[in-house]
Amino acid sequence: MEEPTEPPAPAVVPGNGGLMGPATVLERCATGIEGVDNILSGGIPRGNMVLVAGSVGTGKTTLSLEFLVRGAERGERSLFISVTEASDKLMQNLSTFEFFRSDLVLNGSLVFVDLPVVYDRLGLEHEELLPDEIDILIRTIRDLVRSLGAKRLVLDSLTSVGYRIRRDERIRDFMLRLGQALSDEGCTALLVSEVSPTPGRYSLHGVEEAIVDGVILLWNTRRQGDILRVLQVVKMRGTAHSRAQYVMELTPIGILLAPHLKGGRGEGA
Amino acid sequence: MPVDIAERLRALPPGSAVALKLDPREYADHYFAVLNATLRDVGSETEVHTIYMTVTNPAAFVWSLAQALDVPSDRISFVDAISHIMMNYADPLPNATYIDSPRALEEIMLRIEYLIKKFPHPRTIVVVDSVNALAIHNPPELLSEFFHILLNSLKSRQVITLVLETNEEEATPVEQMLNLVVDETIDIARGGR
């Protein structure tokens, strides 16, 4: 096991966030999704590890993919680690969006890796990953990020990895060390968490949300029978952010957000 | 009769929000006059793109009227929030986007934003047809919030918004709110005054 090292101090610039804004702000990794960047006062603080939590069909993977595509367009190499779905199929789905550019994949700006293939190559065959195997997995991800010079990473999904790590203390250790390794590389990461609608719980083990720097929650809500996709930033270290709810639409040109109307009620009308 | 609607619309500065009041007793004449002014006279001008959000009539119906007025199809896009619930969706228009329900107010806002981004033009006009039809499907508090956010959002994007409204005998809460957020009201029954 490697000894954890102190991460480098993130870049800071003078703040201009108005009367309640901080004196300085951390360097941002703009998601490139206008609505999300507005919520986060410019983007995710660079090097943050963020949980994107939501149930089936709420847009977690699409949001994560757009984050990578927008990054690759800006010259930040982006890495998608897929656990549950083959990369070919993902790219096929992604190609239906106008914001996707296949040249980003061809020129290596956007890289897809299938984790099951990595498991096979590393010989990680146990149903439950042992501490040494978890260590190998973290080093492999770190080495991938380092060798590619990746500044953005998506792990889809953390839940699937969590099923093989199983124990709470091990998932906690995995996340602490992965977060530090990625932060050391200046890599901003989204970890996809598949959760059923349970108030206050955003992950499989329930410990993940305490370790990550941010939680973006997605869910479906109903208004008189009609289903709306809703996004809310529950937590984001290192930046002021809106805690309001937003309705999310997956359009061909990318994700768009609008305030969730309440009509004078406390919750979505 | 509304002889100067088009002139009034041409004179609007970017970001204006205008309520166009129609008299229910002369609804058909007024409705056609408004379409004539917005879609043909102003909407057909160079560098103008019109986004027509309809809950009153299906986009196909409005489009058939627009075609009769020789409005070019590349100058107009529709957000149709009524065809789905009318089960009238079998033959979608190529220049329209359809929303499941007129209650999905946020989706209406997002589709308008989508079309603004997809078809960037120096001058964009959004027509909301109409307050009264939206009020059939939505409670007044929700609708007031919708208009407050939509009109301010479009204003910040320098988009001109025209909200069609049929005069009621007494002003509804939504009409009262609308009067607060629009810059101008054009009363078609009073010759555009």
Short mmCIF file of N, CA and C in Angstrom, two decimals, chain B residues 19-142:
data_model
loop_
_atom_site.label_atom_id
_atom_site.label_comp_id
_atom_site.label_asym_id
_atom_site.label_seq_id
_atom_site.Cartn_x
_atom_site.Cartn_y
_atom_site.Cartn_z
N ALA B 19 -47.71 42.37 -23.83
CA ALA B 19 -48.97 41.61 -23.80
C ALA B 19 -49.84 42.08 -24.96
N LEU B 20 -50.32 41.14 -25.76
CA LEU B 20 -51.23 41.47 -26.87
C LEU B 20 -52.62 41.02 -26.45
N LYS B 21 -53.51 41.98 -26.21
CA LYS B 21 -54.85 41.64 -25.70
C LYS B 21 -55.84 41.49 -26.84
N LEU B 22 -56.49 40.33 -26.88
CA LEU B 22 -57.48 40.05 -27.92
C LEU B 22 -58.88 40.10 -27.30
N ASP B 23 -59.83 40.59 -28.06
CA ASP B 23 -61.22 40.65 -27.59
C ASP B 23 -61.90 39.32 -27.94
N PRO B 24 -62.48 38.61 -26.95
CA PRO B 24 -63.10 37.31 -27.25
C PRO B 24 -64.26 37.42 -28.24
N ARG B 25 -64.90 38.61 -28.31
CA ARG B 25 -66.04 38.75 -29.23
C ARG B 25 -65.59 38.83 -30.69
N GLU B 26 -64.33 39.23 -30.88
CA GLU B 26 -63.79 39.30 -32.25
C GLU B 26 -62.51 38.48 -32.34
N TYR B 27 -62.56 37.34 -31.64
CA TYR B 27 -61.33 36.56 -31.46
C TYR B 27 -60.66 36.17 -32.78
N ALA B 28 -61.47 35.62 -33.71
CA ALA B 28 -60.88 35.11 -34.97
C ALA B 28 -60.18 36.23 -35.74
N ASP B 29 -60.84 37.39 -35.83
CA ASP B 29 -60.24 38.53 -36.56
C ASP B 29 -58.96 39.00 -35.87
N HIS B 30 -59.06 39.11 -34.55
CA HIS B 30 -57.89 39.60 -33.80
C HIS B 30 -56.72 38.61 -33.87
N TYR B 31 -57.07 37.32 -33.74
CA TYR B 31 -56.04 36.28 -33.77
C TYR B 31 -55.30 36.31 -35.12
N PHE B 32 -56.06 36.42 -36.18
CA PHE B 32 -55.46 36.44 -37.51
C PHE B 32 -54.61 37.71 -37.70
N ALA B 33 -55.12 38.82 -37.17
CA ALA B 33 -54.37 40.08 -37.28
C ALA B 33 -53.03 39.98 -36.54
N VAL B 34 -53.07 39.32 -35.39
CA VAL B 34 -51.83 39.16 -34.61
C VAL B 34 -50.85 38.25 -35.36
N LEU B 35 -51.35 37.14 -35.91
CA LEU B 35 -50.48 36.25 -36.68
C LEU B 35 -49.90 36.99 -37.88
N ASN B 36 -50.73 37.76 -38.53
CA ASN B 36 -50.30 38.52 -39.70
C ASN B 36 -49.15 39.47 -39.33
N ALA B 37 -49.33 40.16 -38.22
CA ALA B 37 -48.32 41.14 -37.82
C ALA B 37 -47.05 40.47 -37.32
N THR B 38 -47.22 39.43 -36.48
CA THR B 38 -46.04 38.81 -35.86
C THR B 38 -45.30 37.90 -36.84
N LEU B 39 -46.03 37.03 -37.52
CA LEU B 39 -45.36 36.02 -38.35
C LEU B 39 -44.99 36.54 -39.73
N ARG B 40 -45.90 37.30 -40.37
CA ARG B 40 -45.61 37.76 -41.73
C ARG B 40 -44.88 39.10 -41.75
N ASP B 41 -45.50 40.12 -41.15
CA ASP B 41 -44.94 41.48 -41.28
C ASP B 41 -43.58 41.62 -40.59
N VAL B 42 -43.50 41.14 -39.36
CA VAL B 42 -42.25 41.28 -38.61
C VAL B 42 -41.40 40.01 -38.71
N GLY B 43 -42.07 38.85 -38.57
CA GLY B 43 -41.34 37.58 -38.53
C GLY B 43 -40.62 37.24 -39.82
N SER B 44 -41.07 37.75 -40.95
CA SER B 44 -40.43 37.42 -42.22
C SER B 44 -39.25 38.32 -42.54
N GLU B 45 -39.02 39.31 -41.71
CA GLU B 45 -37.90 40.22 -41.98
C GLU B 45 -36.57 39.48 -41.80
N THR B 46 -35.59 39.97 -42.51
CA THR B 46 -34.26 39.38 -42.43
C THR B 46 -33.77 39.43 -40.98
N GLU B 47 -33.07 38.40 -40.60
CA GLU B 47 -32.43 38.31 -39.29
C GLU B 47 -33.41 38.13 -38.13
N VAL B 48 -34.68 37.86 -38.46
CA VAL B 48 -35.65 37.60 -37.39
C VAL B 48 -35.97 36.11 -37.37
N HIS B 49 -35.98 35.53 -36.17
CA HIS B 49 -36.45 34.15 -36.02
C HIS B 49 -37.56 34.17 -34.97
N THR B 50 -38.68 33.54 -35.30
CA THR B 50 -39.81 33.52 -34.37
C THR B 50 -39.94 32.12 -33.77
N ILE B 51 -40.05 32.10 -32.45
CA ILE B 51 -40.34 30.85 -31.74
C ILE B 51 -41.78 30.97 -31.25
N TYR B 52 -42.64 30.15 -31.80
CA TYR B 52 -44.07 30.24 -31.48
C TYR B 52 -44.44 29.11 -30.53
N MET B 53 -44.71 29.47 -29.27
CA MET B 53 -45.09 28.49 -28.27
C MET B 53 -46.61 28.44 -28.20
N THR B 54 -47.16 27.29 -28.52
CA THR B 54 -48.62 27.23 -28.57
C THR B 54 -49.23 26.18 -27.64
N VAL B 55 -50.24 26.63 -26.93
CA VAL B 55 -51.06 25.73 -26.12
C VAL B 55 -52.51 25.84 -26.61
N THR B 56 -52.82 26.96 -27.24
CA THR B 56 -54.20 27.21 -27.71
C THR B 56 -54.58 26.27 -28.85
N ASN B 57 -53.73 26.21 -29.87
CA ASN B 57 -53.97 25.37 -31.05
C ASN B 57 -52.72 24.54 -31.34
N PRO B 58 -52.89 23.38 -31.96
CA PRO B 58 -51.71 22.60 -32.35
C PRO B 58 -50.83 23.40 -33.32
N ALA B 59 -49.53 23.12 -33.26
CA ALA B 59 -48.59 23.82 -34.15
C ALA B 59 -48.99 23.65 -35.62
N ALA B 60 -49.52 22.46 -35.95
CA ALA B 60 -49.88 22.20 -37.35
C ALA B 60 -50.94 23.20 -37.83
N PHE B 61 -51.87 23.55 -36.93
CA PHE B 61 -52.92 24.52 -37.29
C PHE B 61 -52.31 25.91 -37.49
N VAL B 62 -51.47 26.33 -36.56
CA VAL B 62 -50.85 27.66 -36.67
C VAL B 62 -49.96 27.70 -37.91
N TRP B 63 -49.26 26.60 -38.16
CA TRP B 63 -48.37 26.54 -39.32
C TRP B 63 -49.16 26.64 -40.63
N SER B 64 -50.35 26.03 -40.65
CA SER B 64 -51.16 26.11 -41.88
C SER B 64 -51.58 27.57 -42.13
N LEU B 65 -51.88 28.30 -41.05
CA LEU B 65 -52.20 29.73 -41.21
C LEU B 65 -50.96 30.51 -41.66
N ALA B 66 -49.83 30.16 -41.06
CA ALA B 66 -48.58 30.86 -41.42
C ALA B 66 -48.23 30.62 -42.89
N GLN B 67 -48.48 29.40 -43.35
CA GLN B 67 -48.20 29.09 -44.76
C GLN B 67 -49.10 29.92 -45.68
N ALA B 68 -50.35 30.09 -45.24
CA ALA B 68 -51.28 30.92 -46.04
C ALA B 68 -50.78 32.36 -46.10
N LEU B 69 -49.98 32.74 -45.11
CA LEU B 69 -49.43 34.11 -45.10
C LEU B 69 -48.04 34.16 -45.74
N ASP B 70 -47.63 33.05 -46.34
CA ASP B 70 -46.31 32.95 -47.01
C ASP B 70 -45.14 33.17 -46.05
N VAL B 71 -45.29 32.68 -44.84
CA VAL B 71 -44.17 32.76 -43.88
C VAL B 71 -43.17 31.65 -44.22
N PRO B 72 -41.90 31.97 -44.44
CA PRO B 72 -40.93 30.91 -44.76
C PRO B 72 -40.66 30.01 -43.55
N SER B 73 -40.55 28.70 -43.82
CA SER B 73 -40.44 27.73 -42.71
C SER B 73 -39.14 27.87 -41.92
N ASP B 74 -38.11 28.45 -42.56
CA ASP B 74 -36.83 28.56 -41.84
C ASP B 74 -36.81 29.75 -40.89
N ARG B 75 -37.90 30.51 -40.85
CA ARG B 75 -37.96 31.68 -39.97
C ARG B 75 -38.80 31.45 -38.73
N ILE B 76 -39.38 30.26 -38.64
CA ILE B 76 -40.28 30.00 -37.51
C ILE B 76 -40.09 28.58 -36.96
N SER B 77 -40.04 28.49 -35.65
CA SER B 77 -40.01 27.19 -34.97
C SER B 77 -41.15 27.16 -33.97
N PHE B 78 -41.66 25.97 -33.73
CA PHE B 78 -42.78 25.86 -32.80
C PHE B 78 -42.40 25.05 -31.56
N VAL B 79 -42.93 25.49 -30.44
CA VAL B 79 -42.95 24.67 -29.23
C VAL B 79 -44.42 24.36 -29.01
N ASP B 80 -44.78 23.10 -29.22
CA ASP B 80 -46.18 22.69 -29.16
C ASP B 80 -46.42 21.91 -27.87
N ALA B 81 -47.24 22.48 -27.00
CA ALA B 81 -47.50 21.83 -25.70
C ALA B 81 -48.94 21.32 -25.62
N ILE B 82 -49.56 21.14 -26.75
CA ILE B 82 -50.97 20.73 -26.73
C ILE B 82 -51.24 19.46 -27.55
N SER B 83 -50.47 19.25 -28.62
CA SER B 83 -50.79 18.12 -29.52
C SER B 83 -50.73 16.77 -28.82
N HIS B 84 -49.74 16.61 -27.91
CA HIS B 84 -49.60 15.32 -27.22
C HIS B 84 -50.85 14.98 -26.43
N ILE B 85 -51.35 15.94 -25.64
CA ILE B 85 -52.50 15.59 -24.81
C ILE B 85 -53.79 15.51 -25.62
N MET B 86 -53.75 16.08 -26.85
CA MET B 86 -54.91 15.95 -27.73
C MET B 86 -54.84 14.67 -28.57
N MET B 87 -53.76 13.87 -28.32
CA MET B 87 -53.52 12.64 -29.09
C MET B 87 -53.45 12.96 -30.58
N ASN B 88 -52.80 14.08 -30.88
CA ASN B 88 -52.75 14.57 -32.26
C ASN B 88 -51.29 14.75 -32.67
N TYR B 89 -50.55 13.66 -32.56
CA TYR B 89 -49.10 13.75 -32.68
C TYR B 89 -48.57 12.83 -33.78
N ALA B 90 -49.47 12.29 -34.58
CA ALA B 90 -49.06 11.27 -35.55
C ALA B 90 -48.17 11.83 -36.65
N ASP B 91 -48.34 13.11 -36.98
CA ASP B 91 -47.62 13.66 -38.11
C ASP B 91 -46.89 14.94 -37.68
N PRO B 92 -45.78 14.78 -36.94
CA PRO B 92 -45.12 15.96 -36.38
C PRO B 92 -44.50 16.85 -37.46
N LEU B 93 -44.52 18.15 -37.20
CA LEU B 93 -43.89 19.10 -38.13
C LEU B 93 -42.38 19.05 -37.97
N PRO B 94 -41.65 19.23 -39.06
CA PRO B 94 -40.18 19.22 -38.94
C PRO B 94 -39.64 20.45 -38.20
N ASN B 95 -40.41 21.53 -38.18
CA ASN B 95 -39.94 22.74 -37.50
C ASN B 95 -40.63 22.94 -36.14
N ALA B 96 -41.00 21.81 -35.52
CA ALA B 96 -41.67 21.90 -34.22
C ALA B 96 -41.05 20.93 -33.23
N THR B 97 -41.10 21.32 -31.95
CA THR B 97 -40.72 20.41 -30.88
C THR B 97 -41.95 20.26 -29.98
N TYR B 98 -42.18 19.05 -29.54
CA TYR B 98 -43.44 18.75 -28.85
C TYR B 98 -43.20 18.41 -27.37
N ILE B 99 -44.07 18.93 -26.53
CA ILE B 99 -43.98 18.70 -25.10
C ILE B 99 -45.18 17.87 -24.67
N ASP B 100 -44.92 16.92 -23.76
CA ASP B 100 -45.98 15.98 -23.36
C ASP B 100 -47.23 16.67 -22.83
N SER B 101 -47.03 17.77 -22.12
CA SER B 101 -48.17 18.34 -21.40
C SER B 101 -47.99 19.83 -21.17
N PRO B 102 -49.06 20.61 -21.23
CA PRO B 102 -48.94 22.04 -20.93
C PRO B 102 -48.68 22.32 -19.45
N ARG B 103 -48.68 21.27 -18.62
CA ARG B 103 -48.34 21.44 -17.21
C ARG B 103 -46.83 21.40 -16.99
N ALA B 104 -46.10 20.89 -17.98
CA ALA B 104 -44.64 20.82 -17.85
C ALA B 104 -44.04 22.20 -18.20
N LEU B 105 -44.30 23.17 -17.34
CA LEU B 105 -43.93 24.56 -17.64
C LEU B 105 -42.41 24.74 -17.76
N GLU B 106 -41.67 24.03 -16.94
CA GLU B 106 -40.21 24.15 -17.03
C GLU B 106 -39.72 23.66 -18.39
N GLU B 107 -40.36 22.60 -18.89
CA GLU B 107 -39.95 22.08 -20.20
C GLU B 107 -40.25 23.09 -21.30
N ILE B 108 -41.32 23.82 -21.14
CA ILE B 108 -41.62 24.88 -22.11
C ILE B 108 -40.48 25.89 -22.11
N MET B 109 -40.05 26.30 -20.92
CA MET B 109 -38.92 27.25 -20.83
C MET B 109 -37.67 26.66 -21.48
N LEU B 110 -37.43 25.38 -21.21
CA LEU B 110 -36.19 24.75 -21.71
C LEU B 110 -36.22 24.57 -23.23
N ARG B 111 -37.40 24.26 -23.77
CA ARG B 111 -37.47 24.10 -25.24
C ARG B 111 -37.28 25.45 -25.93
N ILE B 112 -37.80 26.50 -25.33
CA ILE B 112 -37.59 27.84 -25.91
C ILE B 112 -36.10 28.16 -25.88
N GLU B 113 -35.47 27.87 -24.74
CA GLU B 113 -34.02 28.11 -24.64
C GLU B 113 -33.25 27.27 -25.66
N TYR B 114 -33.69 26.04 -25.81
CA TYR B 114 -33.05 25.14 -26.78
C TYR B 114 -33.10 25.73 -28.20
N LEU B 115 -34.28 26.22 -28.57
CA LEU B 115 -34.44 26.77 -29.93
C LEU B 115 -33.65 28.06 -30.09
N ILE B 116 -33.57 28.86 -29.04
CA ILE B 116 -32.76 30.09 -29.11
C ILE B 116 -31.30 29.74 -29.37
N LYS B 117 -30.84 28.69 -28.68
CA LYS B 117 -29.43 28.29 -28.83
C LYS B 117 -29.19 27.57 -30.16
N LYS B 118 -30.15 26.79 -30.59
CA LYS B 118 -29.98 26.01 -31.82
C LYS B 118 -30.03 26.90 -33.06
N PHE B 119 -30.89 27.92 -33.00
CA PHE B 119 -31.03 28.82 -34.15
C PHE B 119 -30.68 30.25 -33.75
N PRO B 120 -29.40 30.52 -33.54
CA PRO B 120 -29.04 31.88 -33.11
C PRO B 120 -29.29 32.89 -34.23
N HIS B 121 -30.05 33.93 -33.92
CA HIS B 121 -30.35 35.00 -34.87
C HIS B 121 -30.13 36.32 -34.17
N PRO B 122 -29.82 37.36 -34.93
CA PRO B 122 -29.66 38.68 -34.30
C PRO B 122 -30.93 39.14 -33.59
N ARG B 123 -32.09 38.74 -34.10
CA ARG B 123 -33.34 39.17 -33.47
C ARG B 123 -34.27 37.96 -33.33
N THR B 124 -34.56 37.61 -32.09
CA THR B 124 -35.47 36.49 -31.85
C THR B 124 -36.73 37.01 -31.19
N ILE B 125 -37.86 36.51 -31.67
CA ILE B 125 -39.16 36.87 -31.08
C ILE B 125 -39.81 35.58 -30.57
N VAL B 126 -40.24 35.61 -29.32
CA VAL B 126 -40.97 34.47 -28.75
C VAL B 126 -42.43 34.88 -28.59
N VAL B 127 -43.33 34.08 -29.18
CA VAL B 127 -44.77 34.32 -29.03
C VAL B 127 -45.33 33.25 -28.09
N VAL B 128 -46.02 33.67 -27.05
CA VAL B 128 -46.65 32.73 -26.11
C VAL B 128 -48.16 32.77 -26.36
N ASP B 129 -48.71 31.68 -26.86
CA ASP B 129 -50.12 31.60 -27.24
C ASP B 129 -50.77 30.46 -26.44
N SER B 130 -51.38 30.74 -25.33
CA SER B 130 -51.70 32.02 -24.75
C SER B 130 -51.77 31.88 -23.23
N VAL B 131 -51.90 32.99 -22.56
CA VAL B 131 -52.06 32.97 -21.10
C VAL B 131 -53.30 32.18 -20.72
N ASN B 132 -54.38 32.41 -21.43
CA ASN B 132 -55.66 31.80 -21.08
C ASN B 132 -55.61 30.28 -21.22
N ALA B 133 -54.96 29.79 -22.30
CA ALA B 133 -54.87 28.34 -22.50
C ALA B 133 -53.97 27.71 -21.44
N LEU B 134 -52.88 28.38 -21.10
CA LEU B 134 -52.01 27.85 -20.04
C LEU B 134 -52.75 27.81 -18.71
N ALA B 135 -53.63 28.81 -18.49
CA ALA B 135 -54.36 28.89 -17.22
C ALA B 135 -55.39 27.76 -17.07
N ILE B 136 -55.79 27.17 -18.18
CA ILE B 136 -56.72 26.03 -18.09
C ILE B 136 -56.04 24.85 -17.41
N HIS B 137 -54.73 24.72 -17.64
CA HIS B 137 -54.00 23.52 -17.19
C HIS B 137 -53.15 23.74 -15.95
N ASN B 138 -52.97 25.00 -15.54
CA ASN B 138 -52.03 25.28 -14.45
C ASN B 138 -52.66 26.21 -13.41
N PRO B 139 -52.35 25.98 -12.13
CA PRO B 139 -52.85 26.89 -11.09
C PRO B 139 -52.18 28.26 -11.22
N PRO B 140 -52.89 29.32 -10.80
CA PRO B 140 -52.37 30.68 -11.01
C PRO B 140 -51.01 30.95 -10.37
N GLU B 141 -50.76 30.37 -9.18
CA GLU B 141 -49.47 30.63 -8.52
C GLU B 141 -48.32 30.11 -9.36
N LEU B 142 -48.52 28.90 -9.91
CA LEU B 142 -47.47 28.27 -10.71
C LEU B 142 -47.25 29.05 -12.01
#
